[in-house]
Amino acid sequence: MMRRWDLSVDLRVAFHLIGIILKGNALTFLVPLIVALLYRESIIPFLVPAALSLLIGWAVEWATRGEREIGLRESFLVVAVVWVVAAAFGAMPFVLAGVLKPVDAYFEAMSGYTTTGASIITNVETQTHSLLIWRAFMQWLGGLGIVALFVAIFPNLAIGGRQIMEAEAAWLVRDKLTPRLRQAARSFWGIYIGLTFAEILLLWGVGLSLYEAVAHAFTTLATGGFSTRNAGIADFSGLVAWIIIPFMILGATSFTLMYRALLGRTLRFFAADEEFKFFIGILALATLVLFLNSLGLYESIEEALRHSAFQATSIMTTTGYASTDFDQWNSLGKFILLLLMFFGGSAGSTTGSIKVLRALVIFKLIAREIQRIIHPQRVIPVRLGGRVVPEEAIKSILILAVLYVTIFAFSTALLLLDTTRAGLQLTVADAASAVAATMGSVGPGFGIVGPMSTYADLPTTSKALLVFCMWIGRLEIFPVIVLFARSYWKG
Amino acid sequence: MRVIVIGAGEVGWSTAQALQTDHDVVLIEKEPERFETLQELDVLALCGNGASLKTLKEAGAERAEMAIACTDIDEVNIVACAAAKQLGTKLTIARVQDAEYLQTWKRGYLGVDEMVCSELITAQALARLMGLREIRASEEFADGKILMTETIIEENAPIIGLKLKDAAIPPQCNVASIVRDGRVTIPRGDDVILAHDRLVLIGTPSAVGEFNRRLSLHPTVKDILIIGGGRIGFRLAQLLQPQGLHPKIVEIEEERSRWLAENLPQSIVFHGDGTDIDLLEQEGLGKSEIAVSVIGIDEKNLLCGLLLKRLGVAKVIARVEDPDFVAIFERVGIDIAINPRRLVAEEIISFTRDRIEKTLFLEENRAEVLEIEVSPQSPLLGVKLAQAQLPAGLLVGAIVRAERVIIPRGSDALRPRDRVILFSTPEAAREIERLL
């Protein structure tokens, strides 16, 4: 028997899975629906996409029925397409509620699922509770990966699940905490839900309304960044910012690490983890520089420290909350934030961007190359936490980083081209920050896309470009880029 | 007693040769070509597979006291031991090369009573020589409670010109012999230490180590170079790492050098040839304090060793597989030649001895060190050593009495079940064996 999926992509298998996932996706609209009922708001914006998702999902599943195994190629397709399709359904409530035009709504939804937090909505505070909860909930769902969510829930997905999850989040499969993939996925969701509840309680405890506490807990742990206020976290007391900081850090911490620490009931694992220490080290250094740089800018030392720590954490963890208008900071401060956008958090967390693990390996690689120049014949393996990083892995890390920066550069050029065409005057820093913030799933950038403004003023073509950046950035480039290879489809 | 030796390679041959005078040796060899040469030995030679029951029965495994499996294939040795054990052989000994098997096996498991691992024995022997530059031989006795070293006195060493009795020798250490111009003498307190002397020390490891450091011009060794990252080179590095040393390893195969670098985090691995002068000079490897060449090819080890010696390495040790080369190596300038097969054969032979635990030959057999358990019938029991009629050319280096180490003086006397470590000439050795 000739195995079709070895030669080219088996679309039937791929779409069969997409159909199943769409059916599950319909359930997610229950959350804003309940909120709408509680606040006596219209349920139509959520009922329609839920029904459509269920119907289309069921139809696709039925049309492609049949027993077949999923291969590696189909996995990439499933992952890439699921995020695109999910965003389409996720955009519907904004259109149906009459808030945004379809393209803007799609931008908003993609920004949601990819946990970016870049927004088009100019006045958030006039929106309905249910719509803002939906916006936050999309980020919460996207935090650990949409596909991972459905693998955790649906038993019939577990067969091909490993392949798909490998395409979406290779770290989860690679770490092999438990022999069964679904079990691992469930443990991570358990931690995720637990942390979310903890943050809701704390925020509620310091005076936020339950609704705002929930909305912010959703977007903190997903390192998303959507807020219910136009001014974001700057609207709340300093205490709220101090509470949010550790939760952003937890969201940016490897879930495997947290799982181990939880099982072993000890924090020793954090102290022993090289990646975590490196992450905290960079964060502390950035905070220190920003703090020294912002002295005199704020009324008190505490305020300067709070804003420095909050902004460094928010940007590095790719959350994108603002506790102050950092667009007003001097060039040094903004440049530090721009650099942080390229780091992200730990591998296996909810953050986007290149991730500190890769940065750490690249730094070690640089150190090794220097040693190699001095000792040309010396054999020096790259070690991470005592374990040797295989040369193959180093290569793919390096390629990903180079690809990331290349796509960043091209997209920035395209953005400048497109905005100039539309008659907008973007500085290089503004354009670079917009691309870095969307690719890295951070959210706000500087200038026209700064923390106190939105992406609304950009031309439609630029928005489409940035949607692409969010998508490819969130999926760590490869699952998307293989789809553009001719040999992926043929032979 | 009947001893079955399986495999007539270097190890099997040496073992059979050592045992033939006192025991009925049956030697099993599979290769017909090698089988031909066995006629030189006074043994019963059988051609066949030593792991098969049929051959073992033919060899009389049912009534054999001992089966020694020393073919070049580890797995065959283990199976052969298991088969012999099943047939009723009392003691089985398997030679293995891969130290992994030592972990798989526990005493008596798999039908193997004793396992002798050549790579480990060699690596351990090499590691013992790494302590100081001046140490030329080093051996443990009585399960490591006693250490014997042979130490060369370099020019300008602080101890030169001192009489032995003034040299403040630690009480738990004994100067068993002075080797001067190839002559072995048992020293007296009035003897003066001269440059180029070799002192044979016997005592507790700490006391011997302490005195050696006093003899040495370079009390610590930091720079160790290993040429060849095969099994022995790897094990050696593994033994040295916990001592805080960072050995440098030169390995010619790229894949293997990467593996070494990954598995030896404290070592410094170079990918290259041990005879590559550019590499040796650029990385300062020619300035190492001690270099060990443990490649699988004797000639290459000699070449590397001589090259390193010329570049200025203080002490060079080379591995030799061909026993005929050992003396040649040391004659042309290699400080110490180590023959892994001989080490293994010695270890195996020690199992066949009743009371003599260990024998070590020094100075091309002009002297030997013996470990003997004193028999309850010995006429020397209870006699003070000073009064005992001990043969000339013999020194009682140490006594191990119920886990306690005694460095004997004239007033000490032997008791039954004492283990004594003797330093002696070959003639005196035969006599004392009888007396004890």
XYZ file of N, CA, C and O in Angstrom, chain A residues 374-379 381 383 388 391, chain B residues 261-262 265 268-272 279 283:
80
model
N 40.807 30.161 20.013
C 42.044 30.021 20.800
C 42.554 28.579 20.724
O 43.741 28.338 20.580
N 41.642 27.616 20.866
C 42.027 26.196 20.827
C 41.304 25.516 19.666
O 40.230 24.951 19.858
N 41.878 25.590 18.469
C 41.120 25.135 17.283
C 40.715 23.669 17.340
O 39.701 23.299 16.773
N 41.497 22.839 18.011
C 41.188 21.408 17.962
C 40.463 20.915 19.201
O 40.202 19.732 19.346
N 40.181 21.835 20.121
C 39.507 21.406 21.334
C 38.040 21.097 21.036
O 37.393 21.809 20.269
N 37.541 20.037 21.628
C 36.138 19.645 21.448
C 35.369 20.145 22.668
O 35.635 19.717 23.783
N 31.584 20.621 24.093
C 30.134 20.512 23.941
C 29.433 21.681 24.641
O 29.952 22.228 25.609
N 26.690 22.806 27.040
C 25.932 22.174 28.113
C 24.867 23.113 28.646
O 25.089 24.320 28.740
N 24.165 17.834 27.823
C 24.737 18.289 26.562
C 23.622 18.615 25.576
O 22.682 17.843 25.421
N 24.253 18.834 18.820
C 24.626 19.800 17.780
C 23.446 20.077 16.845
O 23.282 21.189 16.358
N 34.066 14.413 25.214
C 33.837 15.758 25.739
C 32.487 15.836 26.432
O 32.329 16.507 27.449
N 31.508 15.114 25.887
C 30.180 15.155 26.490
C 30.137 14.402 27.817
O 29.451 14.792 28.746
N 32.889 15.962 31.720
C 32.750 17.419 31.785
C 33.975 18.137 32.366
O 34.212 19.289 32.054
N 39.516 18.125 29.371
C 39.644 18.991 28.207
C 39.996 18.083 27.030
O 41.039 17.445 27.039
N 39.105 18.023 26.060
C 39.274 17.062 24.977
C 39.706 17.781 23.693
O 39.132 18.810 23.335
N 40.722 17.244 23.049
C 41.142 17.772 21.753
C 40.916 16.703 20.701
O 41.162 15.526 20.941
N 40.468 17.154 19.547
C 40.340 16.216 18.435
C 41.594 16.351 17.591
O 41.850 17.403 17.010
N 42.392 15.301 17.558
C 43.621 15.379 16.788
C 44.478 14.160 16.997
O 44.088 13.208 17.678
N 49.794 20.576 17.182
C 48.772 20.523 18.231
C 49.442 20.490 19.603
O 49.075 21.242 20.509
N 48.952 23.885 22.040
C 48.142 23.776 23.246
C 49.014 23.540 24.485
O 48.496 23.283 25.565
